[in-house]
Amino acid sequence: NIFERKQEAKNPYLRVVDVTEDTVDPAVWGSNWPRQHDGYKQTVQASSTNFGGGDAHPAEKAEKEPWLTRMFAGYAFAIDYRDRRGHAHMLFDQEQTRRVTEKPQPGACLHCHASIIPAYRFVGKGDVMKGFEEVCAMPYQKAHELVDDKGNKLISHPVGCVDCHDPKTMELRVTRPGFLVGIKSLKEHQGTKDYDVNRDATRQEMRSFVCGQCHVEYYFKGDRKTVTYPWSNGLKVEEIEKYYDDMGFTDWKHKETGAPVLKAQHPEFEMWNQGIHARSGVSCADCHMPYKREGALKISDHWVRSPLLNKSRACQQCHHYPEEEIQARADVIQERTHALMRRSAAALVDMLDAINDARKAGAGDEQLKAALAFHRKAQWRLDFVAAENSMGFHAPQEAARILAEAVDYARQGQIAAKAAPRAPATQPGK
Amino acid sequence: NIFERKQEAKNPYLRVVDVTEDTVDPAVWGSNWPRQHDGYKQTVQASSTNFGGGDAHPAEKAEKEPWLTRMFAGYAFAIDYRDRRGHAHMLFDQEQTRRVTEKPQPGACLHCHASIIPAYRFVGKGDVMKGFEEVCAMPYQKAHELVDDKGNKLISHPVGCVDCHDPKTMELRVTRPGFLVGIKSLKEHQGTKDYDVNRDATRQEMRSFVCGQCHVEYYFKGDRKTVTYPWSNGLKVEEIEKYYDDMGFTDWKHKETGAPVLKAQHPEFEMWNQGIHARSGVSCADCHMPYKREGALKISDHWVRSPLLNKSRACQQCHHYPEEEIQARADVIQERTHALMRRSAAALVDMLDAINDARKAGAGDEQLKAALAFHRKAQWRLDFVAAENSMGFHAPQEAARILAEAVDYARQGQIAAKAAPRAPATQPGK
Amino acid sequence: MRVLSARKLVALVAIALGTGLGVGLFTFTYARGLSYFSTDPRACINCHIMNDEYDSWGKASHHAAAGCVDCHLPRDTIPKYIAKAENGYRHSRGFTFQDFHEPIQIKPKNSRILQNNCLKCHGDLMHDIVEGSTTDVTSVTCVHCHASVGHGPTR
Ligand SMILES: [Ca+2]
Ligand SMILES: [Ca+2]
């Protein structure tokens, strides 16, 4: 046993097969790096925590949080919106969601749900950026069925080794066009010109940036539905809001109130950035892919999942407290956030009711202008925390701040709706 | 166990003078412990930070936060309410405040502003608890002028060595009746019977409890104005609120709205208890009295002040970041809290306006019942954070949560006031 | 191997007794259990499992002032060898069966040894602040504030 262990310490990187930019199948890489591949395969497993996703049959979020249905009235998310689960399922879950099966979606969706760069390269005839833009603009089904010259399907795997690793050096790298462009615009805003993430980022930064490729707020820009990260004013909730407001962007018209509202999607990267862990240089991988020892080797656990399922490695490397204490700390943060989320949701629903009442009494868009503006602001904030997947853990005070603002705007919207002049056209002298 | 050194019970300090339970003058103790006394004397110095008190002429808080005047309408705090400063000033500042010079106050005030135990003992004829109750019930000036049998003034020093140290052993100890009783009721609530802080607390706990003697929320109980810490339901803002609600307690009737409101005073101990530092066993003294090296000795810095004036000792032993980074972290927390405080204050003022309008339009207490209940809840929460002296630092997410609730209740109060039936007596058929 | 002094021999017996239980001498000698006699920090990394601590020790403030045993083993002879036997047994066992908690965490008893060793070197300076309590449960431990002296910051 000890003999074995001493041997292991010697040569970790023996390659038995060649991997290239086109090797999307993780099993092939697995011949070279079986330990990482073993971990990767575990992401099919069901697993869940108090607030973390991961069940074998992920529940509709609206089961636990019924107000979501009203918040998303008129949008695809009202039809089907489930808990997330492991990486192995990402492509399947997207294919199956009624948001895709019942609503037309663009190829853009695939940007984060598949090992897609070879497809972009193929369509762009070598130019990944061009291919990316074209695939985004295709209908979802057409994009998904793309084949190469030999008739082989180009898109068939969820996120794989090639999406995060350079096949030659195994170094981390960012491949997603959305992130490459987004981080550049952010750095420019912060005063750094011509930022090239694969050239300029530190290794520790890369341990978060590879995740920031997908775990971010996005929108589809223009008619060609280009996946875009709205970061050119910064990453905070009000900075992103300003981005959308300035360009007059809106995701959909709310079915109950008619307000032009926004959808926030999984802003983990943005939220993490506001927290103390990010400030301290603690990366996504530190918690979600902690080192684990296999014999004499230390490897990154490629079973990406909730760190609360793995507290000894994920947290105790830095926090020398018993596991129960670590869990309790996370609980305090998440429960505070959850209670505030419910509070904001109640305020939002009251506002919706008030606007509906005003409409019934005859108030029109003009009279409800102020109320609808509050609706947009309140909902954006509430959704930003609700769609973020750590229930406030990634930035506890920031999450609470955002929810406090959500409450304030929702209640002000309610007040504005109640104050809106009723049936104005028939009011004389005004 | 055999390799543990036997603890020596000998008295370690070289003493040149004798100090007893009646030695309230720190200068006398200073002959034995000149280094600690030197630090103590520094507390006369002016010093201030972004949000920390300490100027030579402390400003009226309402200069920076004008809404305070409306929040305190009808109460002594509307007349004169300043930034705190160093311990050396506490007795003088209390004598001078217009809250004392223009309003009748009880002897209870002295509990936390003077080295008062000998006075309690004298008045109680040896029974400190009895003396405490009697002094509380006296008028302020009478209590302050108490003399002993020889005609010497009993109350003439701010907090001194004897208030925190046992003169025989120099061990930390709690002397304040308010805390002794309060912590006992808290422990009982938590399931520990007959808790005696001086017997049962660990040394590390004592490093916070000595501060918790005064840096706490309190009220004067009953006609005899007994200083009481409202902790028998727990230390959280809503637990203390429940305590007051259950007993029907109210500090004053708000002058504008007539709501029966509460005053929160410096709940540092309570807020700290909700934070991650307390959870990690980091005591008040760790940050506010860090160790410092003087020649061949390491001692506790008795210049109790803002840790942000002393970051290298107060923070950097545990957080190995440059001072600017430490300051920046505190800034982020305090600025978030401050912005939320302003937001809650705006909501509170809107609510006051709405209630005033309703009253002008004829609504009475009965019609405004709901609004006034919201006023009480909102103001209690806002004041809890505003009166706490760390601008959220002691428990960042908790402070934000409390303010989120304050906003919610204030806006709901505004809504209720707007909805209150006007001039109801004259409305027919309703 | 050099001729052992009588004192060391006594100690060896103590260790061997501890180690013998369930582990066997193979582990002990192959993994250089004898390194427990040494005050050379390199002795500790005969187990690669100690590599992290060794590396971080080398970068932390004390590597010129104190070696592993200065902090982690009692100074007095007899207690020292008892601790060596106990820890030697547990470490060997742990290394063989790989059944210990990771990350490795210091045991309460070894924490007290550590605290005593801080005071061995710094006791004079600490006189005023630790008076009346050094290693009892209610004491203020040095690592509460100085967790990084041995192995650099952990977070
Ligand atoms: Ca979006
Ligand atoms: Ca009070």
PDB file of N, CA, C and O in Angstrom, chain A residues 292-327:
ATOM      1  N   LYS A 292      -8.766  16.622  -4.170  1.00  0.00           N
ATOM      2  CA  LYS A 292      -8.917  15.440  -3.336  1.00  0.00           C
ATOM      3  C   LYS A 292      -7.701  14.563  -3.572  1.00  0.00           C
ATOM      4  O   LYS A 292      -7.089  14.591  -4.636  1.00  0.00           O
ATOM      5  N   ARG A 293      -7.360  13.828  -2.530  1.00  0.00           N
ATOM      6  CA  ARG A 293      -6.172  13.015  -2.640  1.00  0.00           C
ATOM      7  C   ARG A 293      -6.573  11.640  -3.114  1.00  0.00           C
ATOM      8  O   ARG A 293      -7.485  11.027  -2.585  1.00  0.00           O
ATOM      9  N   GLU A 294      -5.935  11.183  -4.171  1.00  0.00           N
ATOM     10  CA  GLU A 294      -6.133   9.794  -4.561  1.00  0.00           C
ATOM     11  C   GLU A 294      -4.764   9.163  -4.478  1.00  0.00           C
ATOM     12  O   GLU A 294      -3.918   9.377  -5.341  1.00  0.00           O
ATOM     13  N   GLY A 295      -4.540   8.398  -3.421  1.00  0.00           N
ATOM     14  CA  GLY A 295      -3.215   7.858  -3.177  1.00  0.00           C
ATOM     15  C   GLY A 295      -2.264   9.014  -2.979  1.00  0.00           C
ATOM     16  O   GLY A 295      -2.522   9.915  -2.194  1.00  0.00           O
ATOM     17  N   ALA A 296      -1.175   9.006  -3.713  1.00  0.00           N
ATOM     18  CA  ALA A 296      -0.187  10.049  -3.537  1.00  0.00           C
ATOM     19  C   ALA A 296      -0.490  11.270  -4.396  1.00  0.00           C
ATOM     20  O   ALA A 296       0.216  12.257  -4.346  1.00  0.00           O
ATOM     21  N   LEU A 297      -1.539  11.158  -5.228  1.00  0.00           N
ATOM     22  CA  LEU A 297      -1.835  12.261  -6.132  1.00  0.00           C
ATOM     23  C   LEU A 297      -2.884  13.171  -5.547  1.00  0.00           C
ATOM     24  O   LEU A 297      -3.803  12.726  -4.886  1.00  0.00           O
ATOM     25  N   LYS A 298      -2.756  14.433  -5.866  1.00  0.00           N
ATOM     26  CA  LYS A 298      -3.796  15.371  -5.497  1.00  0.00           C
ATOM     27  C   LYS A 298      -4.467  15.794  -6.775  1.00  0.00           C
ATOM     28  O   LYS A 298      -3.809  16.324  -7.662  1.00  0.00           O
ATOM     29  N   ILE A 299      -5.730  15.546  -6.911  1.00  0.00           N
ATOM     30  CA  ILE A 299      -6.397  15.942  -8.138  1.00  0.00           C
ATOM     31  C   ILE A 299      -7.609  16.800  -7.829  1.00  0.00           C
ATOM     32  O   ILE A 299      -8.093  16.841  -6.710  1.00  0.00           O
ATOM     33  N   SER A 300      -8.081  17.491  -8.866  1.00  0.00           N
ATOM     34  CA  SER A 300      -9.281  18.296  -8.703  1.00  0.00           C
ATOM     35  C   SER A 300     -10.481  17.385  -8.873  1.00  0.00           C
ATOM     36  O   SER A 300     -10.574  16.649  -9.856  1.00  0.00           O
ATOM     37  N   ASP A 301     -11.394  17.466  -7.945  1.00  0.00           N
ATOM     38  CA  ASP A 301     -12.572  16.619  -8.000  1.00  0.00           C
ATOM     39  C   ASP A 301     -13.475  17.098  -9.129  1.00  0.00           C
ATOM     40  O   ASP A 301     -14.068  18.168  -9.059  1.00  0.00           O
ATOM     41  N   HIS A 302     -13.569  16.299 -10.184  1.00  0.00           N
ATOM     42  CA  HIS A 302     -14.363  16.718 -11.344  1.00  0.00           C
ATOM     43  C   HIS A 302     -15.847  16.400 -11.194  1.00  0.00           C
ATOM     44  O   HIS A 302     -16.618  16.595 -12.122  1.00  0.00           O
ATOM     45  N   TRP A 303     -16.218  15.914 -10.024  1.00  0.00           N
ATOM     46  CA  TRP A 303     -17.637  15.806  -9.730  1.00  0.00           C
ATOM     47  C   TRP A 303     -18.110  17.163  -9.221  1.00  0.00           C
ATOM     48  O   TRP A 303     -18.176  17.420  -8.033  1.00  0.00           O
ATOM     49  N   VAL A 304     -18.404  18.027 -10.183  1.00  0.00           N
ATOM     50  CA  VAL A 304     -18.845  19.383  -9.865  1.00  0.00           C
ATOM     51  C   VAL A 304     -20.232  19.307  -9.225  1.00  0.00           C
ATOM     52  O   VAL A 304     -21.149  18.775  -9.823  1.00  0.00           O
ATOM     53  N   ARG A 305     -20.342  19.829  -8.019  1.00  0.00           N
ATOM     54  CA  ARG A 305     -21.631  19.724  -7.314  1.00  0.00           C
ATOM     55  C   ARG A 305     -21.688  20.702  -6.159  1.00  0.00           C
ATOM     56  O   ARG A 305     -20.796  21.525  -5.986  1.00  0.00           O
ATOM     57  N   SER A 306     -22.735  20.589  -5.343  1.00  0.00           N
ATOM     58  CA  SER A 306     -22.838  21.460  -4.184  1.00  0.00           C
ATOM     59  C   SER A 306     -21.697  21.172  -3.215  1.00  0.00           C
ATOM     60  O   SER A 306     -21.496  20.024  -2.815  1.00  0.00           O
ATOM     61  N   PRO A 307     -20.973  22.203  -2.799  1.00  0.00           N
ATOM     62  CA  PRO A 307     -19.881  21.998  -1.845  1.00  0.00           C
ATOM     63  C   PRO A 307     -20.399  21.495  -0.498  1.00  0.00           C
ATOM     64  O   PRO A 307     -19.635  20.927   0.280  1.00  0.00           O
ATOM     65  N   LEU A 308     -21.662  21.699  -0.253  1.00  0.00           N
ATOM     66  CA  LEU A 308     -22.203  21.267   1.037  1.00  0.00           C
ATOM     67  C   LEU A 308     -22.346  19.751   1.102  1.00  0.00           C
ATOM     68  O   LEU A 308     -22.610  19.188   2.157  1.00  0.00           O
ATOM     69  N   LEU A 309     -22.132  19.099  -0.032  1.00  0.00           N
ATOM     70  CA  LEU A 309     -22.098  17.635  -0.031  1.00  0.00           C
ATOM     71  C   LEU A 309     -20.681  17.144   0.213  1.00  0.00           C
ATOM     72  O   LEU A 309     -20.417  15.946   0.211  1.00  0.00           O
ATOM     73  N   ASN A 310     -19.777  18.070   0.363  1.00  0.00           N
ATOM     74  CA  ASN A 310     -18.363  17.717   0.353  1.00  0.00           C
ATOM     75  C   ASN A 310     -17.608  18.696   1.238  1.00  0.00           C
ATOM     76  O   ASN A 310     -16.566  19.211   0.867  1.00  0.00           O
ATOM     77  N   LYS A 311     -18.165  18.956   2.417  1.00  0.00           N
ATOM     78  CA  LYS A 311     -17.648  20.055   3.224  1.00  0.00           C
ATOM     79  C   LYS A 311     -16.205  19.872   3.678  1.00  0.00           C
ATOM     80  O   LYS A 311     -15.465  20.836   3.811  1.00  0.00           O
ATOM     81  N   SER A 312     -15.810  18.626   3.905  1.00  0.00           N
ATOM     82  CA  SER A 312     -14.456  18.467   4.427  1.00  0.00           C
ATOM     83  C   SER A 312     -13.441  18.971   3.410  1.00  0.00           C
ATOM     84  O   SER A 312     -12.540  19.720   3.755  1.00  0.00           O
ATOM     85  N   ARG A 313     -13.607  18.610   2.171  1.00  0.00           N
ATOM     86  CA  ARG A 313     -12.638  19.084   1.186  1.00  0.00           C
ATOM     87  C   ARG A 313     -12.921  20.501   0.733  1.00  0.00           C
ATOM     88  O   ARG A 313     -12.010  21.288   0.508  1.00  0.00           O
ATOM     89  N   ALA A 314     -14.210  20.800   0.582  1.00  0.00           N
ATOM     90  CA  ALA A 314     -14.545  22.092  -0.015  1.00  0.00           C
ATOM     91  C   ALA A 314     -14.332  23.243   0.958  1.00  0.00           C
ATOM     92  O   ALA A 314     -13.984  24.334   0.536  1.00  0.00           O
ATOM     93  N   CYS A 315     -14.557  23.020   2.221  1.00  0.00           N
ATOM     94  CA  CYS A 315     -14.506  24.142   3.161  1.00  0.00           C
ATOM     95  C   CYS A 315     -13.414  23.998   4.207  1.00  0.00           C
ATOM     96  O   CYS A 315     -12.771  24.967   4.579  1.00  0.00           O
ATOM     97  N   GLN A 316     -13.210  22.767   4.678  1.00  0.00           N
ATOM     98  CA  GLN A 316     -12.295  22.627   5.811  1.00  0.00           C
ATOM     99  C   GLN A 316     -10.837  22.900   5.463  1.00  0.00           C
ATOM    100  O   GLN A 316     -10.030  23.136   6.347  1.00  0.00           O
ATOM    101  N   GLN A 317     -10.511  22.880   4.178  1.00  0.00           N
ATOM    102  CA  GLN A 317      -9.156  23.282   3.808  1.00  0.00           C
ATOM    103  C   GLN A 317      -8.878  24.697   4.293  1.00  0.00           C
ATOM    104  O   GLN A 317      -7.748  25.038   4.622  1.00  0.00           O
ATOM    105  N   CYS A 318      -9.913  25.523   4.348  1.00  0.00           N
ATOM    106  CA  CYS A 318      -9.721  26.905   4.785  1.00  0.00           C
ATOM    107  C   CYS A 318     -10.338  27.200   6.139  1.00  0.00           C
ATOM    108  O   CYS A 318      -9.876  28.066   6.865  1.00  0.00           O
ATOM    109  N   HIS A 319     -11.443  26.542   6.448  1.00  0.00           N
ATOM    110  CA  HIS A 319     -12.152  26.826   7.702  1.00  0.00           C
ATOM    111  C   HIS A 319     -12.050  25.627   8.618  1.00  0.00           C
ATOM    112  O   HIS A 319     -12.674  24.599   8.371  1.00  0.00           O
ATOM    113  N   HIS A 320     -11.297  25.772   9.676  1.00  0.00           N
ATOM    114  CA  HIS A 320     -11.052  24.636  10.556  1.00  0.00           C
ATOM    115  C   HIS A 320     -12.135  24.492  11.613  1.00  0.00           C
ATOM    116  O   HIS A 320     -11.886  24.619  12.797  1.00  0.00           O
ATOM    117  N   TYR A 321     -13.350  24.262  11.148  1.00  0.00           N
ATOM    118  CA  TYR A 321     -14.439  24.022  12.080  1.00  0.00           C
ATOM    119  C   TYR A 321     -15.038  22.664  11.748  1.00  0.00           C
ATOM    120  O   TYR A 321     -14.911  22.193  10.628  1.00  0.00           O
ATOM    121  N   PRO A 322     -15.749  22.074  12.711  1.00  0.00           N
ATOM    122  CA  PRO A 322     -16.418  20.801  12.421  1.00  0.00           C
ATOM    123  C   PRO A 322     -17.456  20.979  11.301  1.00  0.00           C
ATOM    124  O   PRO A 322     -17.973  22.078  11.096  1.00  0.00           O
ATOM    125  N   GLU A 323     -17.747  19.883  10.626  1.00  0.00           N
ATOM    126  CA  GLU A 323     -18.677  19.964   9.498  1.00  0.00           C
ATOM    127  C   GLU A 323     -20.036  20.534   9.890  1.00  0.00           C
ATOM    128  O   GLU A 323     -20.656  21.273   9.126  1.00  0.00           O
ATOM    129  N   GLU A 324     -20.514  20.180  11.075  1.00  0.00           N
ATOM    130  CA  GLU A 324     -21.832  20.670  11.483  1.00  0.00           C
ATOM    131  C   GLU A 324     -21.816  22.196  11.596  1.00  0.00           C
ATOM    132  O   GLU A 324     -22.783  22.869  11.272  1.00  0.00           O
ATOM    133  N   GLU A 325     -20.718  22.717  12.093  1.00  0.00           N
ATOM    134  CA  GLU A 325     -20.619  24.163  12.238  1.00  0.00           C
ATOM    135  C   GLU A 325     -20.583  24.823  10.857  1.00  0.00           C
ATOM    136  O   GLU A 325     -21.208  25.855  10.621  1.00  0.00           O
ATOM    137  N   ILE A 326     -19.884  24.228   9.935  1.00  0.00           N
ATOM    138  CA  ILE A 326     -19.824  24.797   8.586  1.00  0.00           C
ATOM    139  C   ILE A 326     -21.210  24.777   7.949  1.00  0.00           C
ATOM    140  O   ILE A 326     -21.662  25.765   7.372  1.00  0.00           O
ATOM    141  N   GLN A 327     -21.894  23.654   8.097  1.00  0.00           N
ATOM    142  CA  GLN A 327     -23.254  23.575   7.566  1.00  0.00           C
ATOM    143  C   GLN A 327     -24.126  24.649   8.215  1.00  0.00           C
ATOM    144  O   GLN A 327     -24.893  25.341   7.531  1.00  0.00           O
TER     145      GLN A 327
END
